[in-house]
PDB file of C-alpha atoms and ligand atoms in Angstrom:
ATOM      1  CA  MET A   1      84.153  72.766  58.819  1.00 58.00           C
ATOM      2  CA  GLN A   2      82.499  76.639  60.230  1.00 62.00           C
ATOM      3  CA  GLU A   3      85.391  78.425  62.933  1.00 65.00           C
ATOM      4  CA  SER A   4      82.984  79.851  66.182  1.00 67.00           C
ATOM      5  CA  THR A   5      81.845  82.766  66.037  1.00 66.00           C
ATOM      6  CA  PRO A   6      84.996  85.412  68.169  1.00 61.00           C
ATOM      7  CA  PRO A   7      83.636  87.438  70.170  1.00 62.00           C
ATOM      8  CA  GLU A   8      82.791  91.073  70.200  1.00 67.00           C
ATOM      9  CA  LYS A   9      86.193  92.837  69.943  1.00 78.00           C
ATOM     10  CA  THR A  10      86.896  95.567  72.725  1.00 84.00           C
ATOM     11  CA  THR A  11      88.134  98.658  71.490  1.00 93.00           C
ATOM     12  CA  LEU A  12      91.184 100.512  73.318  1.00 97.00           C
ATOM     13  CA  LYS A  13      89.674 103.675  72.452  1.00 97.00           C
ATOM     14  CA  GLY A  14      88.632 105.034  75.031  1.00 98.00           C
ATOM     15  CA  LYS A  15      89.492 102.661  77.738  1.00 98.00           C
ATOM     16  CA  THR A  16      91.372 104.502  81.360  1.00 98.00           C
ATOM     17  CA  ALA A  17      94.873 103.232  82.499  1.00 98.00           C
ATOM     18  CA  LEU A  18      96.373 104.607  85.916  1.00 99.00           C
ATOM     19  CA  ILE A  19     100.690 103.806  84.689  1.00 99.00           C
ATOM     20  CA  THR A  20     101.951 104.018  88.106  1.00 99.00           C
ATOM     21  CA  GLY A  21     105.408 105.569  88.451  1.00 98.00           C
ATOM     22  CA  SER A  22     105.107 106.607  84.561  1.00 98.00           C
ATOM     23  CA  THR A  23     106.958 109.615  85.401  1.00 98.00           C
ATOM     24  CA  SER A  24     110.091 107.898  84.073  1.00 97.00           C
ATOM     25  CA  GLY A  25     111.336 104.501  82.309  1.00 98.00           C
ATOM     26  CA  ILE A  26     109.198 101.428  81.321  1.00 98.00           C
ATOM     27  CA  GLY A  27     106.213 103.844  82.597  1.00 98.00           C
ATOM     28  CA  LEU A  28     106.229 106.945  80.712  1.00 98.00           C
ATOM     29  CA  ALA A  29     107.531 104.862  77.275  1.00 98.00           C
ATOM     30  CA  SER A  30     104.442 103.119  78.398  1.00 98.00           C
ATOM     31  CA  ALA A  31     101.790 106.262  78.563  1.00 98.00           C
ATOM     32  CA  HIS A  32     103.148 106.769  75.165  1.00 98.00           C
ATOM     33  CA  ILE A  33     102.300 103.615  73.670  1.00 98.00           C
ATOM     34  CA  LEU A  34      98.871 103.662  75.019  1.00 98.00           C
ATOM     35  CA  ALA A  35      98.041 107.037  74.253  1.00 98.00           C
ATOM     36  CA  GLU A  36      98.938 106.794  70.927  1.00 98.00           C
ATOM     37  CA  GLN A  37      95.668 104.147  70.534  1.00 98.00           C
ATOM     38  CA  GLY A  38      93.436 106.806  72.988  1.00 98.00           C
ATOM     39  CA  ILE A  39      93.402 104.932  75.893  1.00 98.00           C
ATOM     40  CA  ASN A  40      92.916 107.735  78.759  1.00 98.00           C
ATOM     41  CA  LEU A  41      95.835 108.051  81.223  1.00 98.00           C
ATOM     42  CA  VAL A  42      96.218 108.696  84.859  1.00 99.00           C
ATOM     43  CA  LEU A  43      99.707 109.173  84.856  1.00 99.00           C
ATOM     44  CA  HIS A  44     101.681 108.987  88.447  1.00 98.00           C
ATOM     45  CA  GLY A  45     104.637 109.569  90.380  1.00 98.00           C
ATOM     46  CA  LEU A  46     107.487 111.581  91.881  1.00 98.00           C
ATOM     47  CA  MET A  47     107.517 114.804  90.109  1.00 97.00           C
ATOM     48  CA  SER A  48     105.755 117.952  91.601  1.00 98.00           C
ATOM     49  CA  ASP A  49     102.185 119.502  90.976  1.00 98.00           C
ATOM     50  CA  GLU A  50     103.014 121.839  88.390  1.00 98.00           C
ATOM     51  CA  GLU A  51     105.693 119.493  86.770  1.00 98.00           C
ATOM     52  CA  GLY A  52     103.026 116.736  86.705  1.00 98.00           C
ATOM     53  CA  ALA A  53      99.923 118.984  85.686  1.00 98.00           C
ATOM     54  CA  SER A  54     102.127 119.562  82.406  1.00 98.00           C
ATOM     55  CA  LEU A  55     103.227 116.234  81.368  1.00 98.00           C
ATOM     56  CA  ALA A  56      99.110 115.969  81.528  1.00 98.00           C
ATOM     57  CA  GLN A  57      98.888 118.062  79.887  1.00 98.00           C
ATOM     58  CA  GLU A  58     101.134 118.013  77.162  1.00 98.00           C
ATOM     59  CA  PHE A  59     100.209 114.148  76.655  1.00 98.00           C
ATOM     60  CA  SER A  60      96.316 116.112  76.348  1.00 98.00           C
ATOM     61  CA  LYS A  61      97.687 117.965  74.023  1.00 98.00           C
ATOM     62  CA  GLN A  62      99.380 115.412  72.142  1.00 98.00           C
ATOM     63  CA  TYR A  63      97.346 112.721  71.870  1.00 98.00           C
ATOM     64  CA  ARG A  64      93.371 114.273  72.142  1.00 98.00           C
ATOM     65  CA  ILE A  65      92.751 112.070  75.578  1.00 98.00           C
ATOM     66  CA  ASN A  66      92.201 112.583  79.308  1.00 98.00           C
ATOM     67  CA  ALA A  67      95.029 112.361  80.574  1.00 98.00           C
ATOM     68  CA  ILE A  68      95.335 113.529  84.737  1.00 98.00           C
ATOM     69  CA  PHE A  69      98.690 113.080  87.274  1.00 98.00           C
ATOM     70  CA  ASP A  70      99.290 112.181  91.280  1.00 98.00           C
ATOM     71  CA  ASN A  71     102.381 112.217  92.732  1.00 98.00           C
ATOM     72  CA  ALA A  72     101.416 109.812  95.847  1.00 98.00           C
ATOM     73  CA  ASN A  73     103.616 108.103  97.319  1.00 98.00           C
ATOM     74  CA  LEU A  74     103.260 104.644  97.212  1.00 98.00           C
ATOM     75  CA  MET A  75     104.573 104.129 101.657  1.00 98.00           C
ATOM     76  CA  ASP A  76     102.032 105.821 101.925  1.00 98.00           C
ATOM     77  CA  SER A  77      98.979 103.756 102.316  1.00 98.00           C
ATOM     78  CA  ASP A  78      96.121 106.849 103.440  1.00 98.00           C
ATOM     79  CA  ALA A  79      97.733 107.968  99.816  1.00 98.00           C
ATOM     80  CA  ILE A  80      97.200 105.273  98.071  1.00 98.00           C
ATOM     81  CA  SER A  81      93.845 104.928  98.431  1.00 98.00           C
ATOM     82  CA  HIS A  82      92.883 109.470  98.149  1.00 98.00           C
ATOM     83  CA  PHE A  83      95.144 108.446  94.751  1.00 98.00           C
ATOM     84  CA  MET A  84      92.928 106.044  93.481  1.00 98.00           C
ATOM     85  CA  GLU A  85      89.573 107.521  94.681  1.00 98.00           C
ATOM     86  CA  ASN A  86      90.362 110.516  93.063  1.00 98.00           C
ATOM     87  CA  ALA A  87      91.456 108.797  89.966  1.00 98.00           C
ATOM     88  CA  ILE A  88      88.154 106.386  89.838  1.00 98.00           C
ATOM     89  CA  LYS A  89      86.103 110.094  90.518  1.00 98.00           C
ATOM     90  CA  ALA A  90      87.436 111.822  87.694  1.00 98.00           C
ATOM     91  CA  MET A  91      87.960 108.928  85.313  1.00 97.00           C
ATOM     92  CA  GLY A  92      84.862 106.758  85.617  1.00 95.00           C
ATOM     93  CA  SER A  93      86.774 103.609  86.136  1.00 92.00           C
ATOM     94  CA  ILE A  94      89.805 102.585  85.958  1.00 98.00           C
ATOM     95  CA  ASP A  95      89.816  99.534  83.298  1.00 98.00           C
ATOM     96  CA  ILE A  96      93.624  98.965  83.327  1.00 98.00           C
ATOM     97  CA  LEU A  97      95.971  98.806  85.766  1.00 99.00           C
ATOM     98  CA  ILE A  98      99.512  98.479  85.452  1.00 99.00           C
ATOM     99  CA  ASN A  99     101.613  98.894  88.461  1.00 99.00           C
ATOM    100  CA  ASN A 100     105.175  99.566  87.403  1.00 98.00           C
ATOM    101  CA  ALA A 101     106.790 102.285  90.412  1.00 98.00           C
ATOM    102  CA  GLY A 102     109.594 100.592  91.427  1.00 98.00           C
ATOM    103  CA  ILE A 103     113.041 101.156  93.450  1.00 98.00           C
ATOM    104  CA  GLN A 104     116.377  99.275  94.135  1.00 97.00           C
ATOM    105  CA  HIS A 105     119.311  99.025  96.082  1.00 97.00           C
ATOM    106  CA  THR A 106     121.636  97.318  96.052  1.00 96.00           C
ATOM    107  CA  GLU A 107     124.041  95.549  99.263  1.00 97.00           C
ATOM    108  CA  SER A 108     124.442  92.509 100.755  1.00 98.00           C
ATOM    109  CA  VAL A 109     122.075  90.855 103.088  1.00 98.00           C
ATOM    110  CA  ASP A 110     123.899  91.020 106.095  1.00 98.00           C
ATOM    111  CA  THR A 111     124.434  94.360 106.131  1.00 98.00           C
ATOM    112  CA  PHE A 112     121.442  95.716 104.088  1.00 98.00           C
ATOM    113  CA  PRO A 113     119.217  98.785 105.854  1.00 98.00           C
ATOM    114  CA  GLU A 114     115.649  97.534 107.057  1.00 98.00           C
ATOM    115  CA  SER A 115     114.287 101.391 106.079  1.00 98.00           C
ATOM    116  CA  LYS A 116     115.713  99.901 102.542  1.00 98.00           C
ATOM    117  CA  TRP A 117     113.831  96.757 103.192  1.00 98.00           C
ATOM    118  CA  ASN A 118     110.961  98.473 104.708  1.00 98.00           C
ATOM    119  CA  ALA A 119     110.995 101.053 101.085  1.00 98.00           C
ATOM    120  CA  ILE A 120     111.511  98.412  98.989  1.00 98.00           C
ATOM    121  CA  ILE A 121     108.241  96.193 100.175  1.00 98.00           C
ATOM    122  CA  ALA A 122     106.372  98.944  99.965  1.00 98.00           C
ATOM    123  CA  ILE A 123     107.127 100.122  96.749  1.00 98.00           C
ATOM    124  CA  ASN A 124     106.969  97.179  94.829  1.00 98.00           C
ATOM    125  CA  LEU A 125     105.242  95.049  96.250  1.00 99.00           C
ATOM    126  CA  THR A 126     102.290  96.733  99.083  1.00 98.00           C
ATOM    127  CA  ALA A 127     101.750  99.715  96.419  1.00 98.00           C
ATOM    128  CA  ALA A 128      99.896  96.834  94.851  1.00 99.00           C
ATOM    129  CA  PHE A 129      98.071  95.309  95.641  1.00 98.00           C
ATOM    130  CA  HIS A 130      96.291  98.696  97.658  1.00 98.00           C
ATOM    131  CA  THR A 131      95.691  99.126  93.882  1.00 98.00           C
ATOM    132  CA  ILE A 132      94.106  96.267  92.800  1.00 98.00           C
ATOM    133  CA  GLN A 133      91.980  96.246  95.552  1.00 98.00           C
ATOM    134  CA  LEU A 134      90.491  99.408  95.143  1.00 98.00           C
ATOM    135  CA  ALA A 135      90.307  99.031  91.006  1.00 98.00           C
ATOM    136  CA  LEU A 136      88.927  95.936  91.010  1.00 98.00           C
ATOM    137  CA  GLY A 137      85.908  97.588  92.509  1.00 97.00           C
ATOM    138  CA  GLY A 138      85.266  99.121  88.804  1.00 98.00           C
ATOM    139  CA  MET A 139      86.547  96.275  86.664  1.00 98.00           C
ATOM    140  CA  LYS A 140      83.950  93.490  87.874  1.00 98.00           C
ATOM    141  CA  GLN A 141      81.014  95.665  87.054  1.00 98.00           C
ATOM    142  CA  ASN A 142      82.079  96.301  83.253  1.00 98.00           C
ATOM    143  CA  SER A 143      83.641  92.406  82.747  1.00 98.00           C
ATOM    144  CA  TRP A 144      85.856  93.889  81.991  1.00 98.00           C
ATOM    145  CA  GLY A 145      89.607  94.599  82.836  1.00 98.00           C
ATOM    146  CA  ARG A 146      93.321  94.313  82.132  1.00 98.00           C
ATOM    147  CA  ILE A 147      96.173  94.564  85.534  1.00 99.00           C
ATOM    148  CA  ILE A 148      99.512  93.994  84.513  1.00 99.00           C
ATOM    149  CA  ASN A 149     101.873  94.043  86.982  1.00 99.00           C
ATOM    150  CA  ILE A 150     106.238  95.104  86.513  1.00 98.00           C
ATOM    151  CA  ALA A 151     107.871  92.766  87.913  1.00 98.00           C
ATOM    152  CA  SER A 152     110.970  90.868  86.444  1.00 98.00           C
ATOM    153  CA  VAL A 153     113.797  88.359  85.689  1.00 98.00           C
ATOM    154  CA  HIS A 154     114.212  89.334  89.409  1.00 98.00           C
ATOM    155  CA  GLY A 155     110.429  87.434  90.266  1.00 98.00           C
ATOM    156  CA  LEU A 156     112.212  83.906  88.925  1.00 98.00           C
ATOM    157  CA  VAL A 157     115.258  83.690  89.319  1.00 98.00           C
ATOM    158  CA  ALA A 158     117.383  86.101  91.934  1.00 98.00           C
ATOM    159  CA  SER A 159     121.116  87.873  92.222  1.00 98.00           C
ATOM    160  CA  LYS A 160     123.379  89.370  95.131  1.00 98.00           C
ATOM    161  CA  ASN A 161     122.996  91.423  97.158  1.00 97.00           C
ATOM    162  CA  LYS A 162     119.002  91.605  95.451  1.00 98.00           C
ATOM    163  CA  VAL A 163     117.426  90.764  98.639  1.00 98.00           C
ATOM    164  CA  ALA A 164     114.366  93.141  99.058  1.00 98.00           C
ATOM    165  CA  TYR A 165     114.153  93.815  95.381  1.00 98.00           C
ATOM    166  CA  CYS A 166     114.246  89.311  94.537  1.00 98.00           C
ATOM    167  CA  ALA A 167     111.560  89.274  97.819  1.00 99.00           C
ATOM    168  CA  ALA A 168     109.345  92.058  96.117  1.00 99.00           C
ATOM    169  CA  LYS A 169     109.580  90.629  92.936  1.00 99.00           C
ATOM    170  CA  HIS A 170     108.855  86.934  93.627  1.00 99.00           C
ATOM    171  CA  GLY A 171     106.351  87.765  95.873  1.00 99.00           C
ATOM    172  CA  ILE A 172     104.546  89.924  93.233  1.00 99.00           C
ATOM    173  CA  ILE A 173     104.593  86.930  90.825  1.00 99.00           C
ATOM    174  CA  GLY A 174     102.488  85.200  93.577  1.00 99.00           C
ATOM    175  CA  LEU A 175      99.695  88.358  94.217  1.00 99.00           C
ATOM    176  CA  THR A 176      99.391  88.500  89.905  1.00 99.00           C
ATOM    177  CA  LYS A 177      98.132  84.432  90.063  1.00 99.00           C
ATOM    178  CA  VAL A 178      95.735  85.200  93.062  1.00 99.00           C
ATOM    179  CA  VAL A 179      94.290  87.699  91.089  1.00 99.00           C
ATOM    180  CA  ALA A 180      94.319  86.003  88.231  1.00 98.00           C
ATOM    181  CA  LEU A 181      92.651  83.031  90.417  1.00 98.00           C
ATOM    182  CA  GLU A 182      90.494  85.599  91.263  1.00 98.00           C
ATOM    183  CA  CYS A 183      88.992  87.972  88.313  1.00 98.00           C
ATOM    184  CA  ALA A 184      89.253  84.755  85.737  1.00 98.00           C
ATOM    185  CA  GLU A 185      84.895  84.546  85.200  1.00 98.00           C
ATOM    186  CA  HIS A 186      84.890  88.730  85.501  1.00 98.00           C
ATOM    187  CA  GLY A 187      86.412  89.450  82.390  1.00 98.00           C
ATOM    188  CA  ILE A 188      89.507  90.488  84.515  1.00 98.00           C
ATOM    189  CA  THR A 189      93.812  88.779  83.318  1.00 98.00           C
ATOM    190  CA  ALA A 190      95.721  90.073  85.374  1.00 99.00           C
ATOM    191  CA  ASN A 191      99.969  89.191  84.336  1.00 99.00           C
ATOM    192  CA  ALA A 192     103.257  90.135  85.027  1.00 99.00           C
ATOM    193  CA  ILE A 193     105.671  90.492  83.515  1.00 99.00           C
ATOM    194  CA  CYS A 194     108.940  90.015  83.804  1.00 99.00           C
ATOM    195  CA  PRO A 195     112.060  91.991  81.987  1.00 98.00           C
ATOM    196  CA  GLY A 196     115.794  92.050  82.081  1.00 98.00           C
ATOM    197  CA  TRP A 197     117.576  95.012  81.466  1.00 98.00           C
ATOM    198  CA  VAL A 198     115.978  97.990  80.507  1.00 98.00           C
ATOM    199  CA  ASP A 199     117.872 101.394  80.062  1.00 96.00           C
ATOM    200  CA  THR A 200     116.377 103.644  82.654  1.00 96.00           C
ATOM    201  CA  PRO A 201     117.593 105.901  85.100  1.00 94.00           C
ATOM    202  CA  LEU A 202     116.711 102.808  87.358  1.00 94.00           C
ATOM    203  CA  ILE A 203     119.855 100.916  87.003  1.00 94.00           C
ATOM    204  CA  ASN A 204     122.349 103.311  86.510  1.00 93.00           C
ATOM    205  CA  ASP A 205     123.466 103.314  90.038  1.00 93.00           C
ATOM    206  CA  GLN A 206     124.564  99.726  89.652  1.00 94.00           C
ATOM    207  CA  ILE A 207     126.166 100.569  86.773  1.00 96.00           C
ATOM    208  CA  THR A 208     128.613 103.432  88.583  1.00 96.00           C
ATOM    209  CA  ASP A 209     129.071 101.431  90.912  1.00 94.00           C
ATOM    210  CA  ILE A 210     130.967  98.720  89.039  1.00 95.00           C
ATOM    211  CA  ALA A 211     132.579 102.068  86.718  1.00 96.00           C
ATOM    212  CA  ARG A 212     133.773 102.933  90.078  1.00 96.00           C
ATOM    213  CA  GLU A 213     135.026  99.638  91.598  1.00 95.00           C
ATOM    214  CA  GLU A 214     136.618  98.167  88.423  1.00 94.00           C
ATOM    215  CA  LYS A 215     138.129 101.888  87.205  1.00 96.00           C
ATOM    216  CA  ARG A 216     135.874 101.691  83.745  1.00 95.00           C
ATOM    217  CA  SER A 217     133.939 103.692  81.523  1.00 96.00           C
ATOM    218  CA  PHE A 218     130.351 104.298  82.129  1.00 95.00           C
ATOM    219  CA  GLU A 219     129.676 102.393  78.952  1.00 95.00           C
ATOM    220  CA  GLN A 220     131.508 100.343  79.376  1.00 96.00           C
ATOM    221  CA  ALA A 221     130.290  99.204  82.792  1.00 97.00           C
ATOM    222  CA  LYS A 222     126.902  98.720  81.183  1.00 96.00           C
ATOM    223  CA  TYR A 223     128.114  95.817  78.778  1.00 96.00           C
ATOM    224  CA  GLN A 224     129.318  94.459  81.377  1.00 96.00           C
ATOM    225  CA  LEU A 225     126.402  94.214  83.460  1.00 96.00           C
ATOM    226  CA  ILE A 226     124.159  93.300  81.276  1.00 97.00           C
ATOM    227  CA  THR A 227     125.692  89.885  80.001  1.00 97.00           C
ATOM    228  CA  ALA A 228     126.942  88.839  83.402  1.00 96.00           C
ATOM    229  CA  LYS A 229     123.703  87.474  82.953  1.00 97.00           C
ATOM    230  CA  GLN A 230     121.385  88.288  79.911  1.00 98.00           C
ATOM    231  CA  PRO A 231     122.332  86.484  76.821  1.00 98.00           C
ATOM    232  CA  LEU A 232     121.219  88.683  75.149  1.00 98.00           C
ATOM    233  CA  PRO A 233     124.324  91.665  74.816  1.00 97.00           C
ATOM    234  CA  GLU A 234     122.195  95.251  74.850  1.00 96.00           C
ATOM    235  CA  MET A 235     119.326  96.687  76.953  1.00 96.00           C
ATOM    236  CA  MET A 236     115.384  96.811  75.945  1.00 97.00           C
ATOM    237  CA  ALA A 237     114.712 100.115  75.133  1.00 98.00           C
ATOM    238  CA  PRO A 238     111.948 100.902  77.414  1.00 98.00           C
ATOM    239  CA  ARG A 239     108.868 101.012  74.797  1.00 98.00           C
ATOM    240  CA  GLN A 240     109.500  96.844  73.880  1.00 98.00           C
ATOM    241  CA  ILE A 241     108.219  97.085  77.549  1.00 98.00           C
ATOM    242  CA  GLY A 242     105.199  99.461  76.792  1.00 98.00           C
ATOM    243  CA  GLU A 243     104.052  97.172  73.474  1.00 98.00           C
ATOM    244  CA  PHE A 244     103.891  93.846  75.435  1.00 98.00           C
ATOM    245  CA  ILE A 245     101.364  96.039  77.402  1.00 98.00           C
ATOM    246  CA  LEU A 246     100.138  96.584  74.448  1.00 98.00           C
ATOM    247  CA  PHE A 247      98.868  93.073  73.685  1.00 98.00           C
ATOM    248  CA  LEU A 248      97.863  92.292  76.664  1.00 98.00           C
ATOM    249  CA  CYS A 249      95.787  94.934  77.071  1.00 98.00           C
ATOM    250  CA  SER A 250      94.112  93.518  73.207  1.00 97.00           C
ATOM    251  CA  ASP A 251      91.515  91.090  73.175  1.00 96.00           C
ATOM    252  CA  SER A 252      94.231  88.479  71.338  1.00 96.00           C
ATOM    253  CA  ALA A 253      95.326  88.550  74.723  1.00 98.00           C
ATOM    254  CA  ARG A 254      91.653  87.169  76.783  1.00 97.00           C
ATOM    255  CA  SER A 255      92.941  83.811  77.721  1.00 98.00           C
ATOM    256  CA  ILE A 256      96.856  85.078  78.752  1.00 98.00           C
ATOM    257  CA  THR A 257      95.816  85.162  82.612  1.00 98.00           C
ATOM    258  CA  GLY A 258      98.080  84.310  86.306  1.00 98.00           C
ATOM    259  CA  SER A 259     101.070  84.574  83.604  1.00 98.00           C
ATOM    260  CA  SER A 260     105.144  85.379  84.492  1.00 98.00           C
ATOM    261  CA  LEU A 261     106.268  86.937  80.840  1.00 98.00           C
ATOM    262  CA  PRO A 262     110.488  86.971  81.344  1.00 98.00           C
ATOM    263  CA  MET A 263     111.207  89.345  78.278  1.00 98.00           C
ATOM    264  CA  ASP A 264     114.809  89.346  78.894  1.00 98.00           C
ATOM    265  CA  GLY A 265     117.462  88.444  76.472  1.00 98.00           C
ATOM    266  CA  ALA A 266     117.327  83.861  77.280  1.00 98.00           C
ATOM    267  CA  TRP A 267     118.451  84.879  80.981  1.00 98.00           C
ATOM    268  CA  THR A 268     116.209  82.829  82.793  1.00 98.00           C
ATOM    269  CA  ALA A 269     116.280  80.652  79.894  1.00 98.00           C
ATOM    270  CA  GLN A 270     119.496  79.093  81.683  1.00 96.00           C
TER     271      GLN A 270
HETATM  272  N1  NAD B   1     115.120  99.065  84.132  1.00 64.51           N
HETATM  273  C1  NAD B   1     115.590  98.034  84.618  1.00 64.51           C
HETATM  274  O1  NAD B   1     116.136  96.829  83.843  1.00 64.51           O
HETATM  275  C2  NAD B   1     114.143  97.076  84.791  1.00 64.51           C
HETATM  276  C3  NAD B   1     114.322  95.841  84.768  1.00 64.51           C
HETATM  277  C4  NAD B   1     113.348  95.241  85.271  1.00 64.51           C
HETATM  278  C5  NAD B   1     112.015  95.070  86.021  1.00 64.51           C
HETATM  279  N2  NAD B   1     112.267  97.007  86.442  1.00 64.51           N
HETATM  280  C6  NAD B   1     110.819  97.733  87.314  1.00 64.51           C
HETATM  281  O2  NAD B   1     110.789  98.586  86.318  1.00 64.51           O
HETATM  282  C7  NAD B   1     109.403  98.744  86.973  1.00 64.51           C
HETATM  283  C8  NAD B   1     109.861 100.776  86.156  1.00 64.51           C
HETATM  284  O3  NAD B   1     110.966 101.171  86.556  1.00 64.51           O
HETATM  285  P1  NAD B   1     112.076 101.555  85.470  1.00 64.51           P
HETATM  286  O4  NAD B   1     113.593 101.795  85.374  1.00 64.51           O
HETATM  287  O5  NAD B   1     111.379 102.536  85.092  1.00 64.51           O
HETATM  288  O6  NAD B   1     112.178 102.937  87.145  1.00 64.51           O
HETATM  289  P2  NAD B   1     112.661 103.931  86.976  1.00 64.51           P
HETATM  290  O7  NAD B   1     113.369 104.558  88.337  1.00 64.51           O
HETATM  291  O8  NAD B   1     112.917 105.007  85.331  1.00 64.51           O
HETATM  292  O9  NAD B   1     111.586 105.133  87.258  1.00 64.51           O
HETATM  293  C9  NAD B   1     110.819 104.592  88.237  1.00 64.51           C
HETATM  294  C10 NAD B   1     109.131 105.657  88.412  1.00 64.51           C
HETATM  295  O10 NAD B   1     108.625 104.167  90.185  1.00 64.51           O
HETATM  296  C11 NAD B   1     107.960 106.133  90.814  1.00 64.51           C
HETATM  297  N3  NAD B   1     108.239 105.637  91.680  1.00 64.51           N
HETATM  298  C12 NAD B   1     109.450 105.639  92.870  1.00 64.51           C
HETATM  299  N4  NAD B   1     109.089 105.771  94.249  1.00 64.51           N
HETATM  300  C13 NAD B   1     107.817 105.690  94.161  1.00 64.51           C
HETATM  301  C14 NAD B   1     107.239 106.112  95.427  1.00 64.51           C
HETATM  302  N5  NAD B   1     107.525 106.178  96.940  1.00 64.51           N
HETATM  303  N6  NAD B   1     106.196 106.646  95.571  1.00 64.51           N
HETATM  304  C15 NAD B   1     105.555 107.603  94.329  1.00 64.51           C
HETATM  305  N7  NAD B   1     106.054 106.641  93.056  1.00 64.51           N
HETATM  306  C16 NAD B   1     107.073 106.530  93.214  1.00 64.51           C
HETATM  307  C17 NAD B   1     109.664 107.794  90.396  1.00 64.51           C
HETATM  308  O11 NAD B   1     108.639 108.389  90.601  1.00 64.51           O
HETATM  309  C18 NAD B   1     109.341 106.420  88.414  1.00 64.51           C
HETATM  310  O12 NAD B   1     107.945 106.974  88.160  1.00 64.51           O
HETATM  311  C19 NAD B   1     110.059  98.905  88.168  1.00 64.51           C
HETATM  312  O13 NAD B   1     108.952  98.269  89.309  1.00 64.51           O
HETATM  313  C20 NAD B   1     111.125  97.907  87.956  1.00 64.51           C
HETATM  314  O14 NAD B   1     111.265  96.961  88.925  1.00 64.51           O
HETATM  315  C21 NAD B   1     112.706  97.600  85.439  1.00 64.51           C
END
């Protein structure tokens, strides 16, 4: 029996990806992975205009792509609107949207500051609602889109002292599911990646706290932090997340939508 003809292959070269928080860690590494494929980039993060312009220039030169930069503060919904409008004007449309920017603060719920709660919910959750809303029109017009939200294992399970982070990450998984349902017939997928420990500046404060409290070296404290919950006793490299993102952008992944995908060294298998 003959196999049915597969749908036409989508080429990623020449598409545009917008990655929030791509001046550091997972976002920056993912930008390199996508640029290697000839994907144009909207880079973004908390960096001066000059530093950002020079980062975008380096990407353009190294990978021969179009790259622009914006430093919109994701706590400000007007700034997000301007950012998205400018990006769409400059690049035509956003084909791949990666909501990656995030912050962390660890403290018991009893004393967790309201200002930290508000900032974490705004940056790690509400910003993704705004960017998705503003990117969807173009994706629907093109009948193709990829929305990838960087959640966390903390979108699936909880840990003490992370009340706002867990609330935001659980929330972004709900947001992802609804977007996937509403967009399935438009050729747009929406997924959440749920990493365990990834070696980036985001977790340095947590390691430093352990080192201080337990009188251990930074490296010993890092190992203690990893193995407390994650059976695989190593941190992931940020590039690994980028490679997973690239797969989710491919045609092979077109049926993966509405999923919360752990990449967590068996953390949530327990
Ligand atoms: N590192 C980990 O172990 C880990 C694990 C699971 C999930 N994550 C998630 O991965 C994502 C990326 O984290 P990372 O570890 O690469 O962190 P990181 O600290 O290296 O990078 C964070 C990025 O977000 C940007 N950002 C922060 N606040 C912002 C604001 N107000 N406005 C605009 N941009 C802002 C920063 O400029 C930076 O580019 C986050 O959503 C994080 O929750 C990280």
